[in-house]
Short mmCIF file of C-alpha atoms and ligand atoms in Angstrom, two decimals:
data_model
loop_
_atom_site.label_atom_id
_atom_site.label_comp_id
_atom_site.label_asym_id
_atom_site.label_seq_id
_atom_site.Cartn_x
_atom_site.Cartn_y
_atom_site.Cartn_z
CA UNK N 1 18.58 -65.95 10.46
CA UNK N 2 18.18 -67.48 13.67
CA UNK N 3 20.49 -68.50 16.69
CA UNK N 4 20.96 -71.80 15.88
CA UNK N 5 22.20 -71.98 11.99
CA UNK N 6 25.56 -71.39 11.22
CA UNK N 7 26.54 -67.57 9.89
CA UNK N 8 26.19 -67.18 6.27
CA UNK N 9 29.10 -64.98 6.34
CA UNK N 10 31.96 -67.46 7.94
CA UNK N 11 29.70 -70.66 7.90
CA UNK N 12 32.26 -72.56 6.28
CA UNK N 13 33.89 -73.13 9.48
CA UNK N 14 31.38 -73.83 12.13
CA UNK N 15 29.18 -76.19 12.44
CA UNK N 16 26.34 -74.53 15.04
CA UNK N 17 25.66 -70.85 15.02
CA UNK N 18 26.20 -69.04 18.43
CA UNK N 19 25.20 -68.99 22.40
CA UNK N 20 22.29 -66.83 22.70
CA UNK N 21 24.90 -64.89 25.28
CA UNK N 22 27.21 -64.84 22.94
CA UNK N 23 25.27 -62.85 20.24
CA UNK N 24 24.50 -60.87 23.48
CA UNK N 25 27.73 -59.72 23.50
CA UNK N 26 29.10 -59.70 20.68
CA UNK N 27 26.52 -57.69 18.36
CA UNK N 28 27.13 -53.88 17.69
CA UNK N 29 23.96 -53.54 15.44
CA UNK N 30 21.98 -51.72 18.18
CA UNK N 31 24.85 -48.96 17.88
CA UNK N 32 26.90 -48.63 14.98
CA UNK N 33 23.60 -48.51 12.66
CA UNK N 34 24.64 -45.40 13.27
CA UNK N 35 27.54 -45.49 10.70
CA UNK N 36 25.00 -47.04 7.98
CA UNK N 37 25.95 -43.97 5.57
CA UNK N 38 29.95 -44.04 6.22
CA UNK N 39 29.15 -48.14 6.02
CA UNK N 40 27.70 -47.45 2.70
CA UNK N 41 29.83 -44.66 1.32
CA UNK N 42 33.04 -46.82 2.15
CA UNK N 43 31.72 -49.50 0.20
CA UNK N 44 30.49 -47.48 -2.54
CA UNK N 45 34.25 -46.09 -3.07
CA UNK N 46 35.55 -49.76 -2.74
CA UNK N 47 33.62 -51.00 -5.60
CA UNK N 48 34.07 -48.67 -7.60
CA UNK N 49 37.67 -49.28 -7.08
CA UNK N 50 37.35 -52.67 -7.86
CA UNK N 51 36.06 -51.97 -11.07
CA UNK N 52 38.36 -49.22 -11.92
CA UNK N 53 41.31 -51.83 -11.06
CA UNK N 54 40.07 -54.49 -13.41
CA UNK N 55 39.72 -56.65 -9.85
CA UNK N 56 35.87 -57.23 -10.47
CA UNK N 57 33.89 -57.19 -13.79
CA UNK N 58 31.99 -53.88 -14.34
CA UNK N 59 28.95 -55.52 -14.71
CA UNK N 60 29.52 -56.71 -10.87
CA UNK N 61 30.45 -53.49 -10.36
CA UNK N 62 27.25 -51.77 -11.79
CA UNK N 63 25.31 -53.91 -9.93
CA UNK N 64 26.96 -53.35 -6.60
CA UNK N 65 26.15 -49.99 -6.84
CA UNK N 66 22.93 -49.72 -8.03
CA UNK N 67 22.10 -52.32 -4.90
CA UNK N 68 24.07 -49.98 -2.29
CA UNK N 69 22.03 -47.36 -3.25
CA UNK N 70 18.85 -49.27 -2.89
CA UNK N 71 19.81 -50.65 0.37
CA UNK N 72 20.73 -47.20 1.94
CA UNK N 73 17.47 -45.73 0.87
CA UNK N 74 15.69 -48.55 2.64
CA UNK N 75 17.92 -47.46 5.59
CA UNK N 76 16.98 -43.92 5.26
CA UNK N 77 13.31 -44.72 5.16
CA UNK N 78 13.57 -46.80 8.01
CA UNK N 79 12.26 -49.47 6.06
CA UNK N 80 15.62 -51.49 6.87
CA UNK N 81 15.15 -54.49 9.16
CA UNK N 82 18.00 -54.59 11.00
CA UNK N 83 19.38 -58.28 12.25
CA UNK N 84 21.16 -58.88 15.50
CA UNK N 85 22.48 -62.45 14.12
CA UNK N 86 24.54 -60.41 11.88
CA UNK N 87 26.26 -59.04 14.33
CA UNK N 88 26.83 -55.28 13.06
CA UNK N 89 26.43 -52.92 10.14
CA UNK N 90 28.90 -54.00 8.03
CA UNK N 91 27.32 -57.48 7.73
CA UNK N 92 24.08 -56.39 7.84
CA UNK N 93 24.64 -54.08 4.96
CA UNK N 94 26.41 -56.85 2.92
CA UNK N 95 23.60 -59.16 3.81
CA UNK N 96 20.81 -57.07 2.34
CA UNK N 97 23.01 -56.17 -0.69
CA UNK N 98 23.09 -60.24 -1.27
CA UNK N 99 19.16 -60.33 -0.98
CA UNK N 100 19.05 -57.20 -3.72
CA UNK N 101 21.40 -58.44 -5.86
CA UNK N 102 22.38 -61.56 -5.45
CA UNK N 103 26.04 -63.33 -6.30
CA UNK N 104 27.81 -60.40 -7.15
CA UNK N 105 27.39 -58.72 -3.77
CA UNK N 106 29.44 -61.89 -2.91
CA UNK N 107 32.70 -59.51 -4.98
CA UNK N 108 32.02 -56.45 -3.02
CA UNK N 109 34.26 -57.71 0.06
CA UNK N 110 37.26 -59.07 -2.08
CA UNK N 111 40.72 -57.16 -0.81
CA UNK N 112 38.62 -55.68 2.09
CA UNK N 113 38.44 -56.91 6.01
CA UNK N 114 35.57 -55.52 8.19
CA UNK N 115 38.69 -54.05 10.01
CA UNK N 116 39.58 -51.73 7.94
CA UNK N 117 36.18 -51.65 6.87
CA UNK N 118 35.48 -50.47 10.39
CA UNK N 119 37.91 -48.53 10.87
CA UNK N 120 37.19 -46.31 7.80
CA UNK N 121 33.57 -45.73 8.83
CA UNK N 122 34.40 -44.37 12.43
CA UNK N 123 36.85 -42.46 11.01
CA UNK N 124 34.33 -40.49 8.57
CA UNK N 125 31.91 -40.79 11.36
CA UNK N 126 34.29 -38.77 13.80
CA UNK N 127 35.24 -36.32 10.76
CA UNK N 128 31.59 -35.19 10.62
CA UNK N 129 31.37 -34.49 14.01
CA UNK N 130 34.37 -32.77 13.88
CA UNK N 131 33.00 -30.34 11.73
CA UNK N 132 29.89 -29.87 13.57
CA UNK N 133 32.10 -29.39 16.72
CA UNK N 134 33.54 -26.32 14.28
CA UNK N 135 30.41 -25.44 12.62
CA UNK N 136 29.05 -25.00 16.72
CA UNK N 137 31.93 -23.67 17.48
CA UNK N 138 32.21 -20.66 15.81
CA UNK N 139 28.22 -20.02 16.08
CA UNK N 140 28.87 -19.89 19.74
CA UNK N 141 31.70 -17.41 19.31
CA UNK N 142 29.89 -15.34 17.13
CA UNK N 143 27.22 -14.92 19.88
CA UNK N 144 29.41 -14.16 22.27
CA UNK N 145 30.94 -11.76 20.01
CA UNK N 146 27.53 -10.07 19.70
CA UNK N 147 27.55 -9.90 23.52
CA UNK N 148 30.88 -8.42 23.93
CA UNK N 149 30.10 -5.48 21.41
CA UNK N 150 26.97 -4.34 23.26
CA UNK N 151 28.80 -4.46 26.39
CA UNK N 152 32.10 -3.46 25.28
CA UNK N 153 32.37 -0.66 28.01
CA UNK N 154 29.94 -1.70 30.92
CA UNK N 155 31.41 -2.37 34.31
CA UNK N 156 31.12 -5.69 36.07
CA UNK N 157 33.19 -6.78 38.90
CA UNK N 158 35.86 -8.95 37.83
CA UNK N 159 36.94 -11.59 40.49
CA UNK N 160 39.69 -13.79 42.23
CA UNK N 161 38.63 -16.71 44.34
CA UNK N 162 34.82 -15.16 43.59
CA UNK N 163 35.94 -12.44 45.58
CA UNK N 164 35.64 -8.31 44.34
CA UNK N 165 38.67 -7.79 42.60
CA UNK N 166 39.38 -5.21 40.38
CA UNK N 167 36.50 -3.88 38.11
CA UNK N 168 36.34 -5.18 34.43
CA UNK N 169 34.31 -4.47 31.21
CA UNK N 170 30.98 -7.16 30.47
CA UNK N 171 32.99 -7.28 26.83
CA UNK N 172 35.95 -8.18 28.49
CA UNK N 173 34.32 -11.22 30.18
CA UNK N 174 32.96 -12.45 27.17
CA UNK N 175 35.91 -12.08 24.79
CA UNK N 176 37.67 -14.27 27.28
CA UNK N 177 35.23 -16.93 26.37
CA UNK N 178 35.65 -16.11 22.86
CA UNK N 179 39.67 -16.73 23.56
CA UNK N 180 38.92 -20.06 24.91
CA UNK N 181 36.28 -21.45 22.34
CA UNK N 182 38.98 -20.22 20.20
CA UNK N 183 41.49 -22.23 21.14
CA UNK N 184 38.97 -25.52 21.10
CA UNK N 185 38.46 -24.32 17.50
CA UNK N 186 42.49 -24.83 16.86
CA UNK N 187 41.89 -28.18 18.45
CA UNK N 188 39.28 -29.62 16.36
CA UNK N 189 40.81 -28.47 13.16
CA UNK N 190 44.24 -29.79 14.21
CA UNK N 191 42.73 -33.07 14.89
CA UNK N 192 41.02 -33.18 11.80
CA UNK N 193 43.81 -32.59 9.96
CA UNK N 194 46.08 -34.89 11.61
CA UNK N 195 43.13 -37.52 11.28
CA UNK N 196 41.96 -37.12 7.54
CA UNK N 197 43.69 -40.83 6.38
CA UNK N 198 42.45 -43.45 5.14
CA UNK N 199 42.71 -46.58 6.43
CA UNK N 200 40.64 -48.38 3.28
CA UNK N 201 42.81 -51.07 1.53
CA UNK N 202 45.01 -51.91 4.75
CA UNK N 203 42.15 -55.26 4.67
CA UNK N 204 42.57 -57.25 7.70
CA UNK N 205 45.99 -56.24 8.99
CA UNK N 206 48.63 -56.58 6.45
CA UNK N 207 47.42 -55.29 3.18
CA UNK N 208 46.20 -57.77 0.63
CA UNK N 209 47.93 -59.32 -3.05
CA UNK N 210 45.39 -57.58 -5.26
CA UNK N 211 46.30 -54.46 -7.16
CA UNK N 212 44.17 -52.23 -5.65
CA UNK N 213 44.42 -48.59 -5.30
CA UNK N 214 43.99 -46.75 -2.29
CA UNK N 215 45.14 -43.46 -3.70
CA UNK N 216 41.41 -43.72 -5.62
CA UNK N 217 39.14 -44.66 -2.44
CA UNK N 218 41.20 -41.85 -0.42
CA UNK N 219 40.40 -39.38 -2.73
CA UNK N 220 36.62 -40.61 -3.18
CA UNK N 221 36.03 -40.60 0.36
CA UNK N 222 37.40 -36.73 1.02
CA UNK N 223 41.01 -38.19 2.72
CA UNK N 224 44.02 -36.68 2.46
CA UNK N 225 46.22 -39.92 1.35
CA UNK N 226 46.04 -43.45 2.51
CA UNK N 227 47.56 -44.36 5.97
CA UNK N 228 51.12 -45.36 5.44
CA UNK N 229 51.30 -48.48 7.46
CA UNK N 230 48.41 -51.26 7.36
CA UNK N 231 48.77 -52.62 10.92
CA UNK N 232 48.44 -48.92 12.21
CA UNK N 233 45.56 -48.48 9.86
CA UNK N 234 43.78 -51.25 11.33
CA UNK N 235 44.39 -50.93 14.87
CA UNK N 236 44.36 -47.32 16.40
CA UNK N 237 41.49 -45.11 17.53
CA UNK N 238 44.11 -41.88 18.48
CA UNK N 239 41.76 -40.19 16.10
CA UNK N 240 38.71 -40.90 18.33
CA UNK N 241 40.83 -40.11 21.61
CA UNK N 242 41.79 -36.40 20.03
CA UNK N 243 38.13 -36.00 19.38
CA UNK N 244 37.41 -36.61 22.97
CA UNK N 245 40.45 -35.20 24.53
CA UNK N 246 39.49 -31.66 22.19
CA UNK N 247 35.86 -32.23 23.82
CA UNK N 248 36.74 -32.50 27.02
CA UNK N 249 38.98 -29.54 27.19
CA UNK N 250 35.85 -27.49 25.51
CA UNK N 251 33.48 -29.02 27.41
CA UNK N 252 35.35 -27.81 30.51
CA UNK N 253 35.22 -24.56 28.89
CA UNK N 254 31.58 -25.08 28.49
CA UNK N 255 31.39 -26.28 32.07
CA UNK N 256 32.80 -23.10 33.76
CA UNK N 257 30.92 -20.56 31.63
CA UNK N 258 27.79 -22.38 32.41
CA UNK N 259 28.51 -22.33 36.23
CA UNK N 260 28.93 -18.57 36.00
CA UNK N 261 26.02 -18.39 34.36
CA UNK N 262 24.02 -20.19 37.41
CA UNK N 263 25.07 -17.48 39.28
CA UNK N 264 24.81 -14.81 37.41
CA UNK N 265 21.09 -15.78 37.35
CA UNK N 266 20.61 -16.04 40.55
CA UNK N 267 18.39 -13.55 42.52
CA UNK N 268 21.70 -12.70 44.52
CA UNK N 269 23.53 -11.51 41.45
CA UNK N 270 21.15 -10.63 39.03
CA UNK N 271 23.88 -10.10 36.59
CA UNK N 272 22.06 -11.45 33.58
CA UNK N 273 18.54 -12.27 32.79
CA UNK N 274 18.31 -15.66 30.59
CA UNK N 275 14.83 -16.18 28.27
CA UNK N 276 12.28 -18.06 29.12
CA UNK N 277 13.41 -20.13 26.36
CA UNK N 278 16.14 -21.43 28.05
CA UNK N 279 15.01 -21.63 31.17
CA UNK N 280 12.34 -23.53 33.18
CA UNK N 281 9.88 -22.73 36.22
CA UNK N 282 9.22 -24.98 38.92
CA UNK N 283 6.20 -27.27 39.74
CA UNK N 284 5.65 -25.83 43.43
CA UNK N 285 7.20 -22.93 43.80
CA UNK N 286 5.62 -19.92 41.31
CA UNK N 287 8.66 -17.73 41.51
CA UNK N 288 11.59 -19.52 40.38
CA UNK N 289 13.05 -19.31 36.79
CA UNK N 290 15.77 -22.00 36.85
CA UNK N 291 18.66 -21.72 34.61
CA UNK N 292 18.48 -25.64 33.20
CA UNK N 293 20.03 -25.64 30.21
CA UNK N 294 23.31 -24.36 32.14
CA UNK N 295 23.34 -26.34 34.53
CA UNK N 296 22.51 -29.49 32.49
CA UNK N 297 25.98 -28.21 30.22
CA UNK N 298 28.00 -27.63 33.42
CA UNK N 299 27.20 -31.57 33.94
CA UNK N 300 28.13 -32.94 30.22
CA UNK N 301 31.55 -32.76 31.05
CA UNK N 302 31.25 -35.83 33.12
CA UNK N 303 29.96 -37.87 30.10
CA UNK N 304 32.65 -36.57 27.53
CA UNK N 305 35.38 -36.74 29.65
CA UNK N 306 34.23 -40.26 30.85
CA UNK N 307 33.98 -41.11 27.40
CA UNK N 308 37.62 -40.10 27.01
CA UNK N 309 38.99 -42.17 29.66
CA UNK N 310 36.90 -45.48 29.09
CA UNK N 311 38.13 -45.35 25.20
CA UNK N 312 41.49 -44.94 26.73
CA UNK N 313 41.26 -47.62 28.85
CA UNK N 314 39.94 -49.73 25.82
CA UNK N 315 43.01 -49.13 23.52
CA UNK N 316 46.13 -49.38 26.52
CA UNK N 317 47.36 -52.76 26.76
CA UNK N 318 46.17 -53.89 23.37
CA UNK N 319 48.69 -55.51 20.72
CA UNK N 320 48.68 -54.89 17.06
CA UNK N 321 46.40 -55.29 15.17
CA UNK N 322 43.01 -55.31 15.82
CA UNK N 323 41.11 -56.73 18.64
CA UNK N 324 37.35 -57.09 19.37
CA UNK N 325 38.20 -54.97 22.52
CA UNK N 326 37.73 -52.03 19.86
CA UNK N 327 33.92 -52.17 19.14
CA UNK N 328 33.86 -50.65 22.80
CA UNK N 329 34.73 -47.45 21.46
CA UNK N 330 31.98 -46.39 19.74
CA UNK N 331 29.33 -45.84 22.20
CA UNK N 332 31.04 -43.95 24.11
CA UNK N 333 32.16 -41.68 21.30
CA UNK N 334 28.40 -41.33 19.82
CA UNK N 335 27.14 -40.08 23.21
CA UNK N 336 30.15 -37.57 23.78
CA UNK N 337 29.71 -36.09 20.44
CA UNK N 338 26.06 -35.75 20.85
CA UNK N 339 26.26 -34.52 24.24
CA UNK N 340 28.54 -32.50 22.82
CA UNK N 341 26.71 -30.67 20.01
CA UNK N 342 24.02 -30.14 22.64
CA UNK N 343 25.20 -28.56 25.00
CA UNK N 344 27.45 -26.17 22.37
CA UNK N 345 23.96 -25.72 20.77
CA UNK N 346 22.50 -24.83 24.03
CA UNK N 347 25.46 -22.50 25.17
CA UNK N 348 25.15 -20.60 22.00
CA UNK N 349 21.22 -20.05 22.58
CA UNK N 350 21.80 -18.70 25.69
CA UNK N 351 23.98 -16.31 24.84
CA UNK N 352 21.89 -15.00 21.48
CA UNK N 353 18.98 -14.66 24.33
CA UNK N 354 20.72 -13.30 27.43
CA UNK N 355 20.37 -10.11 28.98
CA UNK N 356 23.06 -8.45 30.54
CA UNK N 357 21.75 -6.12 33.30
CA UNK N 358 24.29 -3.69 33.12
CA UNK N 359 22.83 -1.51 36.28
CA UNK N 360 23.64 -4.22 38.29
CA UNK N 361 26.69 -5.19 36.92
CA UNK N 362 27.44 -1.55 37.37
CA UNK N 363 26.71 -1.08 41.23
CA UNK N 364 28.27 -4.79 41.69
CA UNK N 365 31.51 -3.19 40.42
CA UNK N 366 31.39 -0.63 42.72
CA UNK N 367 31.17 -1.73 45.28
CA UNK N 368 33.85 -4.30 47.40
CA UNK N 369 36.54 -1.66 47.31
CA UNK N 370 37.44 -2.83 43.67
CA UNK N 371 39.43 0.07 42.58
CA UNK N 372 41.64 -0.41 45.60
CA UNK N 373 44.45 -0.92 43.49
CA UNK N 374 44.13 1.85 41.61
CA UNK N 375 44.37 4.00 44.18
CA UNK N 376 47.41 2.09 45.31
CA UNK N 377 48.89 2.62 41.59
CA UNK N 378 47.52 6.34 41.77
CA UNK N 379 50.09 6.46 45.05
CA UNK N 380 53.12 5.06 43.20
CA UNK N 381 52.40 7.19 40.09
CA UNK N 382 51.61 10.72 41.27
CA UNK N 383 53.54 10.85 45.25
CA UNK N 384 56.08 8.06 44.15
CA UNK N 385 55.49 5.87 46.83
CA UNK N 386 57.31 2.32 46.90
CA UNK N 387 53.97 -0.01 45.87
CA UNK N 388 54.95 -1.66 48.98
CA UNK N 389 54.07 0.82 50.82
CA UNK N 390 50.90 2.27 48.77
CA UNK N 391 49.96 -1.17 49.22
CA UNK N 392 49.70 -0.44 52.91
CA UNK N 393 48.66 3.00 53.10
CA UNK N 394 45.06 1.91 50.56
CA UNK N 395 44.99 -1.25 52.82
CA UNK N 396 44.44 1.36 55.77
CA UNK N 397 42.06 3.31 53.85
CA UNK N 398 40.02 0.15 53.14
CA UNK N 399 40.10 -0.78 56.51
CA UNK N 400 38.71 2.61 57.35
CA UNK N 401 35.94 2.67 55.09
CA UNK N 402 34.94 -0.66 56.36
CA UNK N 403 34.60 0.65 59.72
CA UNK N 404 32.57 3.75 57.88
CA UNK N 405 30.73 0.86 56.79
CA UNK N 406 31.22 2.69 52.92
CA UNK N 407 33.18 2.36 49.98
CA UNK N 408 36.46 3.95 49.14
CA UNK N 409 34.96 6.91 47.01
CA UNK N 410 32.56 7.82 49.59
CA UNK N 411 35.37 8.94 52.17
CA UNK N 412 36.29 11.89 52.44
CA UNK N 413 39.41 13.89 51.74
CA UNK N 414 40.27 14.35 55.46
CA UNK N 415 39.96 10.67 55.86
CA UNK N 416 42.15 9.96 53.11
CA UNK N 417 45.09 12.71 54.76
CA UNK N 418 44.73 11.33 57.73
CA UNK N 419 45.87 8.44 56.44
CA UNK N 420 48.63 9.93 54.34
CA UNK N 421 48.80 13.57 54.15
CA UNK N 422 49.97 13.89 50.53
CA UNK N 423 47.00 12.20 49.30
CA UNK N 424 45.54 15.44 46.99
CA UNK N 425 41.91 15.50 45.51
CA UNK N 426 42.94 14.30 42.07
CA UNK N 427 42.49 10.51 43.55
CA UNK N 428 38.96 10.55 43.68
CA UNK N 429 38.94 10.41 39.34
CA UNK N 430 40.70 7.04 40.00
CA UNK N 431 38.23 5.18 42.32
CA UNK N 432 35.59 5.37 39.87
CA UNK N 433 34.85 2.05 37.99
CA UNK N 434 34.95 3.77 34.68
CA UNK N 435 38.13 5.54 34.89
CA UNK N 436 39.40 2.42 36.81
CA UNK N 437 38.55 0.02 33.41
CA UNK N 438 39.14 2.92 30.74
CA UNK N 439 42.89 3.16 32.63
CA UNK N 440 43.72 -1.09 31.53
CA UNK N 441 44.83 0.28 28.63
CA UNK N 442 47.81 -2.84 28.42
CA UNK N 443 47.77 -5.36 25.66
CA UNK N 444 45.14 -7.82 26.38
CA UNK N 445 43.64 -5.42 29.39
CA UNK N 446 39.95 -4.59 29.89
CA UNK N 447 39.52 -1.17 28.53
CA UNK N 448 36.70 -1.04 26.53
CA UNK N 449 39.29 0.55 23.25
CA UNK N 450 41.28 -3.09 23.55
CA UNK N 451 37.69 -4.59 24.12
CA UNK N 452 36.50 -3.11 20.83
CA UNK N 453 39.95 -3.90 18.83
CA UNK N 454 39.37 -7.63 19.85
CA UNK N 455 35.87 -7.84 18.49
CA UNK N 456 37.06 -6.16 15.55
CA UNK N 457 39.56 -8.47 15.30
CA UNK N 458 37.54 -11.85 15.65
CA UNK N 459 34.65 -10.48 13.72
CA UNK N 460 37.04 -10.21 10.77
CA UNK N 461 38.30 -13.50 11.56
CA UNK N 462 35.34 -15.24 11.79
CA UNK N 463 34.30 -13.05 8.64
N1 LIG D 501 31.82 -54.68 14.74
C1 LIG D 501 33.24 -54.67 14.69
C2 LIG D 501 33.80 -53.47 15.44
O1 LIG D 501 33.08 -52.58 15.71
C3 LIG D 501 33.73 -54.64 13.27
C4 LIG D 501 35.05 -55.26 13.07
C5 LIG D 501 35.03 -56.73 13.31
N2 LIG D 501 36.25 -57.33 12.94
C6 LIG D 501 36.54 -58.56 13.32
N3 LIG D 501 37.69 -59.01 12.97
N4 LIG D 501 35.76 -59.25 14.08
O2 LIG D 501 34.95 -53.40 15.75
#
């Protein structure tokens, strides 16, 4: 069809077929092709529907079917030519049916608008990637998982403000990741559930006179129910919004693990060694193994949470029902998802492949003064000093080693008298890393026995 004949779909009214700009601006072909299966399963469960209702002949019905079928193989195959005149994939779809089949494709849009149309393909569109965002998900997890039970009781220093703080266990570290992805998890299956409606039947905006039954293209389509109310049906996208809000908060998650990663790598650290397979050289200088793929996730949060705000700003402002304003949320939605599932993909790799290198995780503990505090507990506990004032008495013994230019174990027990005279032998046990870690024996602490009960736990969760 060219620019300059009327549309074949609303010709009826207009005389001259549109601006060259206009089609510019008004096609979504060159993106929601995307949704060609949804477009086609949708109508699939409409039809058949139709038939089941008595609304159209089976006949029609049959050969509706038979013709959706052809036309999404020809999609499959790429052998689809897709038309920009026809503005997106619904009418595309419906365009080719009419070449297949001829009039009764002409039946297939009776008690149907492309709005709810629309709005039931990006709905099964979003479900799908909801799952993936679960099946990657919990493939991630289980990697970490992996991690954290090989490590459950090496020593790493754990920090504040990337400062030596207090040593913790290299399973510790990573079941805190596994508590976060966790909680992402929750997300996406809570806005899956909340999501799983369909909006099919609702037609344009306020339902339509013919008898048909929505309970039947709900249940064909995998739906819970139908949506309750047909304006709503037509004209929200919360469902897209909790996709990307869910991504963004994971994608944070994502973010930060990724950044630790960078350092982790880096010849400063040396915490972890990641595989060549997920990392790249550079073109000039022979040494360097650069950590890519994590610093390439660390970034996707700006697209997904971008994504999340532009849809938002879309959708605020806008009345019931639907407005063209809403084929602007698509785009963004496709690219957060994918970037998405990439960089989940990616995360999950680099896990599986990373090596921890737990000798210098080990001296890094060490070393910092990071069992200062349990010496200061080890004051409170066996002389019964106020904390306050163990606080101060280990804050003078730091301050001495630093001028000793040495750690706190390596001082000696006249040093530590001189300081405060009760201070007996005994304290050394407590300023080693592993006693310091085995000690956290609190709910939720590092100690590798609560490290291994977690694992246990999400390995039998995950199943
Ligand atoms: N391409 C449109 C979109 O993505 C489909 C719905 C068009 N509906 C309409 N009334 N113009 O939103």
């Amino acid at each position: 069809m060219s620019d300059t004949t009327s549309n074949q779909m609303w010709g009826g009214r207009f005389a001259a077929g549109p601006d060259a700009i206009m089609e510019a601006i008004n096609a979504s072909i060159g993106f929601d092709q995307r949704m060609a299966a949804q477009d086609i399963a949708g109508s699939r469960a409409h039809a058949a529907m139709l038939g089941a209702t008595g609304i159209v002949s089976p006949s029609d019905v049959e050969a509706i079917r038979k013709g959706l079928l052809t036309v999404l193989s020809e999609i499959e195959t790429g052998a689809f030519v897709f038309s920009t005149a026809l503005e997106d994939i619904h009418m595309n779809v419906e365009s080719r049916l009419t070449e297949v089949i001829g009039t009764p494709a002409g039946r297939l849009h009776t008690a149907r608008s492309r709005n709810d149309q629309v709005a039931t393909d990006f709905r099964l569109w979003v479900r799908d990637q909801l799952d993936a965002a679960d099946a990657g998900l919990v493939a991630l997890m289980r990697a970490l998982l992996g991690q954290a039970e090989a490590g459950a009781d090496w020593v790493m220093p754990g920090f504040t403000h990337l400062q030596t703080a207090q040593p913790v266990t290299w399973g510790h570290h990573m079941m805190a990741y596994v508590e976060m992805f966790a909680r992402d998890l929750g997300r996406v299956r809570d806005a899956r559930s909340r999501m799983n409606e369909s909006p099919l039947g609702a037609a344009a905006l306020a339902g339509t006179s013919f008898p048909i039954d929505r309970h039947m293209t709900a249940d064909a389509l995998g739906f819970d129910r139908p949506m309750a109310n047909s304006l709503d049906a037509v004209s929200d996208r919360d469902f897209a919004l909790e996709f990307l809000g869910a991504a963004s908060i994971c994608a944070m998650h994502l973010s930060r693990f990724a950044e630790e990663l960078v350092i982790w790598s880096s010849a400063q650290f040396r915490f972890v060694t990641l595989s060549d397979r997920f990392s790249t050289g550079s073109s000039i200088m022979p040494q360097k193994k650069n950590p890519d793929a994590a610093e390439l996730i660390r970034a996707k949060i700006g697209r997904i949470f971008g994504a999340n705000v532009a849809l938002m700003m879309v959708m605020k402002g806008l009345p019931l029902a639907y407005s063209k304003d809403m084929q602007e949320d698509k785009e963004q939605v496709f690219d957060a998802a994918d970037s998405l599932m990439l960089a989940l993909a990616a995360m999950e790799g680099m896990v599986r492949d990373m090596t921890a290198n737990r000798a210098a995780l080990e001296r890094a503990a060490a070393s910092g003064f990071s069992t200062a505090t349990d010496l200061a507990d080890w004051l409170v506990r066996v002389l019964d000093l106020p904390f306050r004032q163990a606080h101060h008495v280990t804050g003078a013994l730091v301050a001495l080693a630093e001028k000793k230019d040495c750690d706190l174990p390596d001082l000696t027990l006249a040093d530590m008298q001189g300081v405060h005279e009760g201070i007996t032998e005994a304290v050394f046990e407590v300023l080693g890393v592993h006693n310091s870690v085995a000690s956290r024996l609190s709910h939720g602490g590092t100690a590798p026995l609560r490290v291994r009960e977690q694992v246990a736990r999400w390995k039998e969760i995950l199943g």
